[in-house]
PDB file of C-alpha atoms and ligand atoms in Angstrom:
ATOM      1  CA  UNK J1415      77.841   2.669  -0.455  1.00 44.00           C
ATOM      2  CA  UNK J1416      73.692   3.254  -1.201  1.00 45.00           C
ATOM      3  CA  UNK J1417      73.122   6.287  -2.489  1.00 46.00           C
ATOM      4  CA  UNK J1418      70.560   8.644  -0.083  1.00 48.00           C
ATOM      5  CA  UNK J1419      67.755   7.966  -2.840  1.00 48.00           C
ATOM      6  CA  UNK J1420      68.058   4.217  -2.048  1.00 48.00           C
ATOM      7  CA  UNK J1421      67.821   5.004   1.273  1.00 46.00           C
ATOM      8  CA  UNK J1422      64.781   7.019   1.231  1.00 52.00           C
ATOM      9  CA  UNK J1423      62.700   4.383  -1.217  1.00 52.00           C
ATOM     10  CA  UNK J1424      61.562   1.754   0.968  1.00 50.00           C
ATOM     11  CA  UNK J1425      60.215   5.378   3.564  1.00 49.00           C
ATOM     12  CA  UNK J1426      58.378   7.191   0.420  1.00 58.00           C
ATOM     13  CA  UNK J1427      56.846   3.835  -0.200  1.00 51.00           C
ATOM     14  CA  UNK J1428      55.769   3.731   3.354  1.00 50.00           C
ATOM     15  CA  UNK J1429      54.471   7.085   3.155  1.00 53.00           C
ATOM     16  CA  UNK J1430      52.725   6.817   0.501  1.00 54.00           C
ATOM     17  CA  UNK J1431      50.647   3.398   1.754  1.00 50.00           C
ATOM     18  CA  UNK J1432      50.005   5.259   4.873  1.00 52.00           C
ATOM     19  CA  UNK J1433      48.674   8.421   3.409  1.00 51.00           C
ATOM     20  CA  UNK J1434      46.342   6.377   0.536  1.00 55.00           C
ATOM     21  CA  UNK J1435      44.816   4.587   3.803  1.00 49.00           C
ATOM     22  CA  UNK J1436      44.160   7.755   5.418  1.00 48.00           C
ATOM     23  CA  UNK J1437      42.630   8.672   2.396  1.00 50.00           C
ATOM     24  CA  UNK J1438      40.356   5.715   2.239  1.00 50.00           C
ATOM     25  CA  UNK J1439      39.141   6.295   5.789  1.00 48.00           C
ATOM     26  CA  UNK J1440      38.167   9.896   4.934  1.00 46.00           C
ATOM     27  CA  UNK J1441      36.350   8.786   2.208  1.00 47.00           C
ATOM     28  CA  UNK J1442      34.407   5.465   3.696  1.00 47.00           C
ATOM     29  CA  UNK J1443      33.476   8.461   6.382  1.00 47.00           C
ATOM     30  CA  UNK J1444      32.183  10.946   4.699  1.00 46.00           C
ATOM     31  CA  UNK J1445      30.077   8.720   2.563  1.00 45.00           C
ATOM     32  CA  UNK J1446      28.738   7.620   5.947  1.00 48.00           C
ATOM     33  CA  UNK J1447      27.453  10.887   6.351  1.00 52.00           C
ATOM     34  CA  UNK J1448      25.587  10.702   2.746  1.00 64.00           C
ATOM     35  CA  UNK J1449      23.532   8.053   3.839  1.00 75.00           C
ATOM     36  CA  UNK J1450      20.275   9.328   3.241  1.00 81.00           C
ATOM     37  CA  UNK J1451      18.180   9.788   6.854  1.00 95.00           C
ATOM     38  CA  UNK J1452      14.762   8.454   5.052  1.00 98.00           C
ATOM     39  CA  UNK J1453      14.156   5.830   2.811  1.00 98.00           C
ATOM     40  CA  UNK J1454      11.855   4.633   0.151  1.00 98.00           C
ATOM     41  CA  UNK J1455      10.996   1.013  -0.750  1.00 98.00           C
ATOM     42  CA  UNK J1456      10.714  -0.337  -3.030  1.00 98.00           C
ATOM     43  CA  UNK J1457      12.392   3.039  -4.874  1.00 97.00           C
ATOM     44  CA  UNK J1458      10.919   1.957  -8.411  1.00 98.00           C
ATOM     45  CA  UNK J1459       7.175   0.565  -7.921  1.00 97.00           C
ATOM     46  CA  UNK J1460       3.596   0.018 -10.754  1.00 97.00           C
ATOM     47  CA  UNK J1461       0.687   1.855  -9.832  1.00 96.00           C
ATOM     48  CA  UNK J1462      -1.779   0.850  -7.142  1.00 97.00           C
ATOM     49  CA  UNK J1463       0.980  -0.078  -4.761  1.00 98.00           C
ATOM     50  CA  UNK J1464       2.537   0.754  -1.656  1.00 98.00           C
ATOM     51  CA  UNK J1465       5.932   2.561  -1.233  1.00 98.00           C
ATOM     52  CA  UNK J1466       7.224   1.778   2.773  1.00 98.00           C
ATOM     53  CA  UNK J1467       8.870   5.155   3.592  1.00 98.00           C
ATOM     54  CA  UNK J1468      10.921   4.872   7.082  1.00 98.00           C
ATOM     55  CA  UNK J1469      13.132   7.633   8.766  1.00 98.00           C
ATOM     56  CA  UNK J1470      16.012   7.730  11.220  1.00 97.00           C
ATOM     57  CA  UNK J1471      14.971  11.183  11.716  1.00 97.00           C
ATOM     58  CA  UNK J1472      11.764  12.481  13.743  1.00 97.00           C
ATOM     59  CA  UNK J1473       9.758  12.987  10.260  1.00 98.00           C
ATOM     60  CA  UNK J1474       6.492  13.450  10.917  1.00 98.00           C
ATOM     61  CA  UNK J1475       4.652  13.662   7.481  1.00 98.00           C
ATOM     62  CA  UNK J1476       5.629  12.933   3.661  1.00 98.00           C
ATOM     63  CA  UNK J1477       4.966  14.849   0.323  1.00 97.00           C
ATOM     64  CA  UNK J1478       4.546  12.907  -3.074  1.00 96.00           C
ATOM     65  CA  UNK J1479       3.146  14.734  -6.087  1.00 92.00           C
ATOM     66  CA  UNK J1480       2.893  12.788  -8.828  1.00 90.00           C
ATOM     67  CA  UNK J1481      -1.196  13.713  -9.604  1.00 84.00           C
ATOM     68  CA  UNK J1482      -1.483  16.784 -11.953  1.00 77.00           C
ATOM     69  CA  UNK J1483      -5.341  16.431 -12.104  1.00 79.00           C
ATOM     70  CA  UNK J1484      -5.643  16.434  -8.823  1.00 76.00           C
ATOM     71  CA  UNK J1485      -6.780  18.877  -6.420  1.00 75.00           C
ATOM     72  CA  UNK J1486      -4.784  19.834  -4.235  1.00 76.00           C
ATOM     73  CA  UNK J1487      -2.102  18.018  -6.216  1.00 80.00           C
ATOM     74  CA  UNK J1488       0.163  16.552  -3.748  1.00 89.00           C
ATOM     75  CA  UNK J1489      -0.795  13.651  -1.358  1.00 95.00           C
ATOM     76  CA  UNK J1490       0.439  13.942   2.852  1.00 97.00           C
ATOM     77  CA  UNK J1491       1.201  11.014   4.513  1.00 98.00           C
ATOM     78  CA  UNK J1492       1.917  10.315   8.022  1.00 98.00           C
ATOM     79  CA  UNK J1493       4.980   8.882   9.743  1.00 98.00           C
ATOM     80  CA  UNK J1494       4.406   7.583  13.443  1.00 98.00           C
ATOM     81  CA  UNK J1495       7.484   6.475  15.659  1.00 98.00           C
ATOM     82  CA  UNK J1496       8.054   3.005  15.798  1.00 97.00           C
ATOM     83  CA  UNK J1497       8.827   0.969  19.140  1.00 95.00           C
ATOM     84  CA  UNK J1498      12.139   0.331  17.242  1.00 95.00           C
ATOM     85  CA  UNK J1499      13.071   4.165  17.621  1.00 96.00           C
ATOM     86  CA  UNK J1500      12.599   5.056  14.027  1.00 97.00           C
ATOM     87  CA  UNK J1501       9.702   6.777  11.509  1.00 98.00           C
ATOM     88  CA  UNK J1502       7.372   4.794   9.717  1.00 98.00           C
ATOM     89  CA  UNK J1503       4.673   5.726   7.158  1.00 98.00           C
ATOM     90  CA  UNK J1504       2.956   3.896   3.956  1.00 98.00           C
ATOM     91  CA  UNK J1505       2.626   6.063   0.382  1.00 98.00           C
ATOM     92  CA  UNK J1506       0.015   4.925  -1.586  1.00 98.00           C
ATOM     93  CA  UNK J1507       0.293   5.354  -5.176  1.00 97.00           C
ATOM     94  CA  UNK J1508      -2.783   5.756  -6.987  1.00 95.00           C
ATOM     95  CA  UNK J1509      -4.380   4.144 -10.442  1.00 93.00           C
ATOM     96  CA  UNK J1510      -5.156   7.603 -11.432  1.00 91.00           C
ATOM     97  CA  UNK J1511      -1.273   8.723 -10.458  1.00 94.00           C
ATOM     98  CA  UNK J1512       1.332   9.645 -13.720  1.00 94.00           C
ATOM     99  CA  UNK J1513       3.905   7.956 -14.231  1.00 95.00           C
ATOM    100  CA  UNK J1514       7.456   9.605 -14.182  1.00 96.00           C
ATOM    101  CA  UNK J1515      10.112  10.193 -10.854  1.00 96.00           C
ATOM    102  CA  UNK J1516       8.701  12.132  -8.210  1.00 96.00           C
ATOM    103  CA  UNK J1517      10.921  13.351  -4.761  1.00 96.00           C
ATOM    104  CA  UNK J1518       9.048  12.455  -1.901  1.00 97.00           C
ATOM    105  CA  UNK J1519       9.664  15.113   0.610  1.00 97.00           C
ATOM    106  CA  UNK J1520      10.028  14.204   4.361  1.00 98.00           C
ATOM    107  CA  UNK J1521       9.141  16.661   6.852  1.00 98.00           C
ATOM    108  CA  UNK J1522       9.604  17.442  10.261  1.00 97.00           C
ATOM    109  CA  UNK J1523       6.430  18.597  12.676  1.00 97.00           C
ATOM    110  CA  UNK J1524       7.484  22.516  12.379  1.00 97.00           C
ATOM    111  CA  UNK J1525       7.398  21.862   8.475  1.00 95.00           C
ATOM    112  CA  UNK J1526      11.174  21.789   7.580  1.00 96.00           C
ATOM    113  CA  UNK J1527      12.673  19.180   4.628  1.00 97.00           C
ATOM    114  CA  UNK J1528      14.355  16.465   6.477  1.00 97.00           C
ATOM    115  CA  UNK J1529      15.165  14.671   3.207  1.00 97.00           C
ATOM    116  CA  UNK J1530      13.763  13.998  -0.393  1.00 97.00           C
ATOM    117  CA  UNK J1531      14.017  10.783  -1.903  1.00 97.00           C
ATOM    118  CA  UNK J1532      12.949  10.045  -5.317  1.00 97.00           C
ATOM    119  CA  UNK J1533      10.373   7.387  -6.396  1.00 98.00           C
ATOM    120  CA  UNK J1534      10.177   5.953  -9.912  1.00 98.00           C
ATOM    121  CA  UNK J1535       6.619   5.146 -10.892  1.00 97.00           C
ATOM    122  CA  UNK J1536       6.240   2.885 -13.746  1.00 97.00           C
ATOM    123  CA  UNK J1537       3.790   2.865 -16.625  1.00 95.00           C
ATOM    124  CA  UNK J1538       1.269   0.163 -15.800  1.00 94.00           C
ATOM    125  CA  UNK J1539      -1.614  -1.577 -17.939  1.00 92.00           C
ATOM    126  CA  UNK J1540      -4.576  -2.461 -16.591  1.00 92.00           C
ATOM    127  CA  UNK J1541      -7.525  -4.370 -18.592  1.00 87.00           C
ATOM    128  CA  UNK J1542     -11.069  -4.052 -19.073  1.00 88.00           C
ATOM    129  CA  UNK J1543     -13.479  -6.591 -17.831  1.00 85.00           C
ATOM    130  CA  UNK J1544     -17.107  -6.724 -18.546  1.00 86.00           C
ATOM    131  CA  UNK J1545     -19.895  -8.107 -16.003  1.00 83.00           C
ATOM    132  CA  UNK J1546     -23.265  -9.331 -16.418  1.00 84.00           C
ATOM    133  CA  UNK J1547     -25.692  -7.725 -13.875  1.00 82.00           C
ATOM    134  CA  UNK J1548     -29.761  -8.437 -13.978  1.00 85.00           C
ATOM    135  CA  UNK J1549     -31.303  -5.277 -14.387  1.00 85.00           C
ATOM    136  CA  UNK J1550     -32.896  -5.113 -11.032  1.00 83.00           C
ATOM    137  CA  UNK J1551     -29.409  -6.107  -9.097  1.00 82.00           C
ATOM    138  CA  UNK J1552     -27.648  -3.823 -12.186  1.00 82.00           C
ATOM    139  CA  UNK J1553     -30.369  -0.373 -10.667  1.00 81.00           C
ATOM    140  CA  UNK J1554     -28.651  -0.339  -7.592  1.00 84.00           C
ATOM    141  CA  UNK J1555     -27.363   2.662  -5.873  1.00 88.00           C
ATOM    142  CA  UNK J1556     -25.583   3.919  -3.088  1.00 90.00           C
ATOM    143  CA  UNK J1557     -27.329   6.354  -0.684  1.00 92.00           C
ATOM    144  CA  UNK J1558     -25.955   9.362   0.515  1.00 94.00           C
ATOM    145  CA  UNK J1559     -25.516   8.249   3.895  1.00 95.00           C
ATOM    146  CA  UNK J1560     -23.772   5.305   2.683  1.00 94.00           C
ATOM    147  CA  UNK J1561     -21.219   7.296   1.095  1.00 95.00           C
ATOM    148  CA  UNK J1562     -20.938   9.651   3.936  1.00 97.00           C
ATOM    149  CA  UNK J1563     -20.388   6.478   6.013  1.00 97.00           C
ATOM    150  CA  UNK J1564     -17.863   5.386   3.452  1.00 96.00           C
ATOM    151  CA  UNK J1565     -16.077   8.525   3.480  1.00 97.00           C
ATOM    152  CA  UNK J1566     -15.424   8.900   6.568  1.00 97.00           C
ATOM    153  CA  UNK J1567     -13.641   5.567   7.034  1.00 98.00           C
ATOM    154  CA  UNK J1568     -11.453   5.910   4.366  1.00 97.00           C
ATOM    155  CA  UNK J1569     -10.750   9.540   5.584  1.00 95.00           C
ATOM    156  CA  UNK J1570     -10.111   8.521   9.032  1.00 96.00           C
ATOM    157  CA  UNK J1571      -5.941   7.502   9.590  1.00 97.00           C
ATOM    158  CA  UNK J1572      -5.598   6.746  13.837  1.00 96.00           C
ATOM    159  CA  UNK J1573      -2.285   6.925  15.626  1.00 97.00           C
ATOM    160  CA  UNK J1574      -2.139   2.607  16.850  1.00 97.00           C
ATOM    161  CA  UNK J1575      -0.334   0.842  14.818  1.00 98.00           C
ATOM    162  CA  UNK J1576      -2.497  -2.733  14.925  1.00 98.00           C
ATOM    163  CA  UNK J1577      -1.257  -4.321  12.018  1.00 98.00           C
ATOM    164  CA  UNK J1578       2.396  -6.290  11.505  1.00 97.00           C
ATOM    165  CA  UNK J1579       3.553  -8.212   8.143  1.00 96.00           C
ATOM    166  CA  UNK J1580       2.448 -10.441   7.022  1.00 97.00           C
ATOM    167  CA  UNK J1581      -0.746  -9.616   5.996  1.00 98.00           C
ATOM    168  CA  UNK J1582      -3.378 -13.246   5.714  1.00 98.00           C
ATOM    169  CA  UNK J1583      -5.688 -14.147   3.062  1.00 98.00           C
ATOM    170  CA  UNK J1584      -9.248 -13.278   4.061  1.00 98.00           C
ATOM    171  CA  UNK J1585     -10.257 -16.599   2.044  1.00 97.00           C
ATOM    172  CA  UNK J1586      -7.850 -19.217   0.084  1.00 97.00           C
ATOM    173  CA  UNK J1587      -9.943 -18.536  -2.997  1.00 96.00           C
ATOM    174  CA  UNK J1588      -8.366 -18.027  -6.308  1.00 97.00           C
ATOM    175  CA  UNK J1589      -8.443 -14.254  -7.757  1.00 97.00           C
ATOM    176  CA  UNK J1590     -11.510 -14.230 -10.132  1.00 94.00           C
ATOM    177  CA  UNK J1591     -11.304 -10.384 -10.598  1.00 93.00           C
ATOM    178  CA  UNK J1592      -7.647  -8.473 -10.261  1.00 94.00           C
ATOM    179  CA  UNK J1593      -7.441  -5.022  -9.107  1.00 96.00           C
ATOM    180  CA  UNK J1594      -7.676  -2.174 -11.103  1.00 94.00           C
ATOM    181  CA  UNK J1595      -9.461  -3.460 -14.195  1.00 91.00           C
ATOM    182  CA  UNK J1596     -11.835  -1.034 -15.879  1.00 88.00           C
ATOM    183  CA  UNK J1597     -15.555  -2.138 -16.074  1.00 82.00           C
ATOM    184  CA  UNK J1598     -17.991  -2.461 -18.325  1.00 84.00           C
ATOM    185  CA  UNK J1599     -21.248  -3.257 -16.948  1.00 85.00           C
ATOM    186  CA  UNK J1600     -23.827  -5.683 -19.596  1.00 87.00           C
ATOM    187  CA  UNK J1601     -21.178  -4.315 -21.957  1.00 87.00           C
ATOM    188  CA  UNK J1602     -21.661  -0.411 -20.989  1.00 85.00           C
ATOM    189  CA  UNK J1603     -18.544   1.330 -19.538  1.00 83.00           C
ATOM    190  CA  UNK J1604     -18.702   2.392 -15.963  1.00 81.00           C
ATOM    191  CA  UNK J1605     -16.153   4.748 -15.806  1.00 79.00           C
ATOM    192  CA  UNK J1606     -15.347   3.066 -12.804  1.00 84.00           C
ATOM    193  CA  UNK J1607     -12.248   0.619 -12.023  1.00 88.00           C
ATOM    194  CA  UNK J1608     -11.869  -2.165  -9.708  1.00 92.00           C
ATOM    195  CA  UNK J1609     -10.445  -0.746  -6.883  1.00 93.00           C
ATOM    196  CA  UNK J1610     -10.216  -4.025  -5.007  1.00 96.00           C
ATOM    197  CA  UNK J1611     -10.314  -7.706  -5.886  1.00 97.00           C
ATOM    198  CA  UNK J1612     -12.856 -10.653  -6.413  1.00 96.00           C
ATOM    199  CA  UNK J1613     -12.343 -14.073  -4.460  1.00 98.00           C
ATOM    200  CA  UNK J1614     -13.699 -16.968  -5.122  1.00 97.00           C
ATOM    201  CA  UNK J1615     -16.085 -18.847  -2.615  1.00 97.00           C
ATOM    202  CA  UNK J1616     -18.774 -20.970  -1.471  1.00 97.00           C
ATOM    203  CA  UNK J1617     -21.404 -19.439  -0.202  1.00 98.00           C
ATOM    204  CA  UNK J1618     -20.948 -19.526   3.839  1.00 98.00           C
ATOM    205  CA  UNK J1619     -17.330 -19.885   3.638  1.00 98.00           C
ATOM    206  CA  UNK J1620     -15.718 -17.642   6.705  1.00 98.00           C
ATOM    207  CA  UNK J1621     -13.744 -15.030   5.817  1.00 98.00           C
ATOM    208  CA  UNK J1622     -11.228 -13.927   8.008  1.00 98.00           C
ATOM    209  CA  UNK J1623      -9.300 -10.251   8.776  1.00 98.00           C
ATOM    210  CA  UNK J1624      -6.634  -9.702   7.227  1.00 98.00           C
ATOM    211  CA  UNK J1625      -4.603  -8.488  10.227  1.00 98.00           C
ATOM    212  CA  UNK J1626      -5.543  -7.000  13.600  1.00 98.00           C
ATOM    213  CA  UNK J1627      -7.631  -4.136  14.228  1.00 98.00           C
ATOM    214  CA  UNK J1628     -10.594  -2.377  15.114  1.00 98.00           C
ATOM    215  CA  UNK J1629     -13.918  -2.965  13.205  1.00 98.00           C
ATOM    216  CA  UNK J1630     -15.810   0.432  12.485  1.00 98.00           C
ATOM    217  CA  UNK J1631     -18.314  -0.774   9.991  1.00 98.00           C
ATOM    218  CA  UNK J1632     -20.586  -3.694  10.217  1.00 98.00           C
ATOM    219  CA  UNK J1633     -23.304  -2.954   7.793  1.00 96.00           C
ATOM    220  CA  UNK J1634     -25.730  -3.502   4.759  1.00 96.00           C
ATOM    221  CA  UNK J1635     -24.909  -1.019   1.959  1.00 95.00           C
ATOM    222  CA  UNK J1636     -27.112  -0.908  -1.401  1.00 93.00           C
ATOM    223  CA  UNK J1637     -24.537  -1.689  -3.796  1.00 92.00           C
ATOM    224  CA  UNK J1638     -21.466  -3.525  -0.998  1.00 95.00           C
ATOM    225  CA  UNK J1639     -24.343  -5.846   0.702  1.00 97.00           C
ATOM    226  CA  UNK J1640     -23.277  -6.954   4.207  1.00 98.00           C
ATOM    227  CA  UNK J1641     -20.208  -4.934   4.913  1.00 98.00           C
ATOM    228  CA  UNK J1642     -17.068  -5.356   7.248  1.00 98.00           C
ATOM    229  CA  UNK J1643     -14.407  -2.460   7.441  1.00 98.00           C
ATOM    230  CA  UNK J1644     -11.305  -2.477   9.733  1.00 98.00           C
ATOM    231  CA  UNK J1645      -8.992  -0.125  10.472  1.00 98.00           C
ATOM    232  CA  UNK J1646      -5.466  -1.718  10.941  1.00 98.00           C
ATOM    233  CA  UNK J1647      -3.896   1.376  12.473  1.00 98.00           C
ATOM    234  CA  UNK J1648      -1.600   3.957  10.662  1.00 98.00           C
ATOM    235  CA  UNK J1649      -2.815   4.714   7.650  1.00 98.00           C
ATOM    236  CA  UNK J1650      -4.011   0.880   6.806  1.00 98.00           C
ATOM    237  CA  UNK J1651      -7.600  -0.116   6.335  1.00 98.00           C
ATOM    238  CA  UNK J1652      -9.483  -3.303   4.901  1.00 98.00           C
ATOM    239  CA  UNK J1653     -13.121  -3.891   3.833  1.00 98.00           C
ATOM    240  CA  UNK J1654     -14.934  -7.099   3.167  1.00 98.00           C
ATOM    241  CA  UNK J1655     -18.245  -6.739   0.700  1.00 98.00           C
ATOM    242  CA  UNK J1656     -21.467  -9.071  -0.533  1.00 97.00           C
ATOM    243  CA  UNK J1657     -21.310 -11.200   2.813  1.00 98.00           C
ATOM    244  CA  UNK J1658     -24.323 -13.507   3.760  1.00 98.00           C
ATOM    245  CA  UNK J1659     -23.758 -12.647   7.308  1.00 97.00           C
ATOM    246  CA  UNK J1660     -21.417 -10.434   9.488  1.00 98.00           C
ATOM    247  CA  UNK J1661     -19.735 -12.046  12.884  1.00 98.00           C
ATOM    248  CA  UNK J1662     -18.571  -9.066  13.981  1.00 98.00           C
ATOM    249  CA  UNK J1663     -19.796  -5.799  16.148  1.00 98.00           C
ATOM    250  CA  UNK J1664     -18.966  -2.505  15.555  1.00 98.00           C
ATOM    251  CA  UNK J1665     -15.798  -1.358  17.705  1.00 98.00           C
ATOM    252  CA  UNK J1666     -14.701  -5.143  18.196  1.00 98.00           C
ATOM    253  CA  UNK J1667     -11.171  -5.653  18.064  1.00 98.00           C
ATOM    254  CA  UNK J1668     -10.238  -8.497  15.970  1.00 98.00           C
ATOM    255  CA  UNK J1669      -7.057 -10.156  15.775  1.00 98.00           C
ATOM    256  CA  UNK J1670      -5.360 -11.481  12.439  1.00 98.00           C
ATOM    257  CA  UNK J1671      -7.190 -14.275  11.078  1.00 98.00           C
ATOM    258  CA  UNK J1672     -10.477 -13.776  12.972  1.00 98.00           C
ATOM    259  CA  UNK J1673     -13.690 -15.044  11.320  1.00 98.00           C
ATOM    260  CA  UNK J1674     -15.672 -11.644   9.948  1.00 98.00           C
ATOM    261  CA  UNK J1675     -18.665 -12.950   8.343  1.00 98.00           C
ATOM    262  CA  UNK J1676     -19.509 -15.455   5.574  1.00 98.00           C
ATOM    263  CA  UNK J1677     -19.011 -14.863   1.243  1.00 98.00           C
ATOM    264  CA  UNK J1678     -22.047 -14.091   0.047  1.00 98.00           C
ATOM    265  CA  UNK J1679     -23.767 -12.169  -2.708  1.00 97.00           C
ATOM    266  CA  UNK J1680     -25.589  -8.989  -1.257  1.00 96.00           C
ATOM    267  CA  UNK J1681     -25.757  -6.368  -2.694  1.00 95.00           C
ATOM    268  CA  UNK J1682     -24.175  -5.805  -6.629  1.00 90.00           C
ATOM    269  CA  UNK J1683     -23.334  -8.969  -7.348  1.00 91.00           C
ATOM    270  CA  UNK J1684     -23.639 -11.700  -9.674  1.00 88.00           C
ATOM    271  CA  UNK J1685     -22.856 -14.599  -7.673  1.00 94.00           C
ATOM    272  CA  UNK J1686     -21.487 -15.550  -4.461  1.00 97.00           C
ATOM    273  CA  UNK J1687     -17.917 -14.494  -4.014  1.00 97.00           C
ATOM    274  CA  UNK J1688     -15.748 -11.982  -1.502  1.00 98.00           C
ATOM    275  CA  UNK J1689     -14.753  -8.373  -2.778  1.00 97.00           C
ATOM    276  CA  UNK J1690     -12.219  -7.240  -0.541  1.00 98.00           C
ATOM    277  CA  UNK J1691     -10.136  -3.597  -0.711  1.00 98.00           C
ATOM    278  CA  UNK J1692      -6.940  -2.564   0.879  1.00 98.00           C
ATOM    279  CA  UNK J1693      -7.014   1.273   1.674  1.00 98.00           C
ATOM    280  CA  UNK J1694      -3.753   3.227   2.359  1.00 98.00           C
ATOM    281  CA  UNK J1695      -3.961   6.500   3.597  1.00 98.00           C
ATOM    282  CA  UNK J1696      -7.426   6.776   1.972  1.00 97.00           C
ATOM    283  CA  UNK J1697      -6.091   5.367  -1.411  1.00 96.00           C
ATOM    284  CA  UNK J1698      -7.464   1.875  -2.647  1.00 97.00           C
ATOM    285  CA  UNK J1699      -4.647  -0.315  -3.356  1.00 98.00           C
ATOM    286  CA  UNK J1700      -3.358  -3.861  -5.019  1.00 97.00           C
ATOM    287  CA  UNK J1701      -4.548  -6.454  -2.460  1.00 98.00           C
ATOM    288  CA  UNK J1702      -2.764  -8.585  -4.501  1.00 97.00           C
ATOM    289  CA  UNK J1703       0.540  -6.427  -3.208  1.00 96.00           C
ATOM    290  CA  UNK J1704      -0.036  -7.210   0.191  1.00 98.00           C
ATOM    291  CA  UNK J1705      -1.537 -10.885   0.262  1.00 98.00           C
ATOM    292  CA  UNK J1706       0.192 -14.027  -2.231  1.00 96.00           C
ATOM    293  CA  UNK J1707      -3.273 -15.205  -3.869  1.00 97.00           C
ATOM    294  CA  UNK J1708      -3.240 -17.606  -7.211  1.00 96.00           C
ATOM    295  CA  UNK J1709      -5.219 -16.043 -10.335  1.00 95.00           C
ATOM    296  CA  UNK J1710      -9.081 -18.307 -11.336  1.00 95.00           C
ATOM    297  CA  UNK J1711      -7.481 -17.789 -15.383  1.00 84.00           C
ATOM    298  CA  UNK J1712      -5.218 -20.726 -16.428  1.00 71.00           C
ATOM    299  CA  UNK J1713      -1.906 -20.693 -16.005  1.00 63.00           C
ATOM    300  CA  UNK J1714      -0.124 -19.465 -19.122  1.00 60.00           C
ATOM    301  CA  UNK J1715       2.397 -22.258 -20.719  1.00 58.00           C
ATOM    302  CA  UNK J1716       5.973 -21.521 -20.214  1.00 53.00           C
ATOM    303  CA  UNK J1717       7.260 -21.136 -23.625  1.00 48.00           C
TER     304      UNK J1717
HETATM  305 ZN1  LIG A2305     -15.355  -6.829  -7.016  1.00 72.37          ZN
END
């Protein structure tokens, strides 16, 4: 005859299978839960790029502080809903920013932390490039008006959201000039660095918007020469310098690939070619982040 404690193994067994699965489901549940309600992408990113922040959550603006020298030190984003339900918003971070891992804090309209996510900002090099300018093209400057015009479109962030992915290249031009590079002017440095990038281009070649939008300048500046700037919507803005001519009105609304005006050298320049920026939230960023575009240098041999 079996013995009670034979009789109970195969049950306890039982038991115990049911009560581990039990277990399991608790667990896979709560860390449900954990899923953050905002996220940052990428979470790990080089200066002069964009971090995509997106909610589940009605957050209205985002906090990142990773500019001691700055006043006021942190940078505010906005986040506008999406028609797919959900918060949207772009971060720029800046040349000048420090590197290190910053929380970005997400916040609703009445001010209260939604969520904080943190964003790893790497150390990143950027060279110096000289550029020969004749002395005449070399005196130019920008008026006040011209930077008050200036200012105000970077400033300016509107609610429509007129841009989608993938941005287009303005010009298939190779990259003569990368982003961020500090210059040196006839050898001299500028204090100044490349906040946007140098295409090549024959002179009267169209160049095209990079997405859709609205055009709010359409102008000849000192230093830019004939000037396009478009605001995408949402915290994205583009401007196209040194063009021969302009095709565009102010207040048009242009649609992704739309002919703009023509490469040119206007204003500062040494020779025909585009100069385009990418502004986020006021901050000039890598074009070369948003648009695939092959470098003018030779390719380095693969060792
Ligand atoms: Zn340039």
């Amino acid at each position: 005859m079996k013995s009670r404690e034979q009789l109970h193994r195969p049950l306890n067994v039982l038991t115990a299978l049911l009560l581990s699965l039990v277990a399991a489901t608790f667990a896979a549940s709560a860390g449900a839960q954990q899923t953050p309600p905002c996220t940052v992408k990428p979470a790990s990113i080089p200066l002069g790029q964009t971090v995509r922040l997106r909610c589940d959550v009605p957050a209205t603006s985002a906090r990142l502080d990773a500019h001691p020298s700055a006043t006021p030190n942190a940078r505010t984003v906005r986040l506008f809903k999406q028609a797919s339900g959900d918060w949207q918003g772009l971060m720029p971070v800046a040349v000048e920013d420090t590197s290190g891992t910053y929380p970005i804090e997400f916040l609703a309209a009445d001010g209260i932390k939604l969520a904080s996510v943190n964003l790893t900002i790497r150390k990143t090099i950027f060279p110096t490039q000289n550029v020969s300018l004749a002395p005449q093209i070399e005196a130019l400057h920008s008026t006040p008006d011209e930077m008050k015009t200036l200012t105000t479109f970077r400033d300016a962030v509107s609610d429509v959201k007129y841009w989608d992915d993938p941005l287009v290249a303005p010009l298939p031009g190779c990259v003569i000039s990368p982003f961020g590079v500090k210059r040196l002017h006839n050898g001299k440095p500028t204090g100044e660095i490349h906040a946007g990038i140098d295409q090549r281009g024959a002179p009267g070649a169209p160049i095209r918007a990079v997405a859709a939008g609205v055009v709010k300048i359409v102008q000849p500046f000192n230093v830019l020469g004939g000037t396009v700037a478009i605001d995408h919507g949402q915290g994205l803005e583009t401007m196209y310098l040194h063009m021969s001519k302009l095709n565009v009105v102010l207040g048009d609304h242009v649609k992704k690939g739309d002919v703009i005006g023509y490469v040119g050298s206007t204003g500062r320049a040494n020779g025909p070619h585009l100069h385009w920026v990418v502004y986020v939230n006021g901050v000039p960023q890598n074009p070369q982040h948003w648009v695939t575009l092959k470098s003018c240098a030779a390719p380095k041999k693969k060792s």
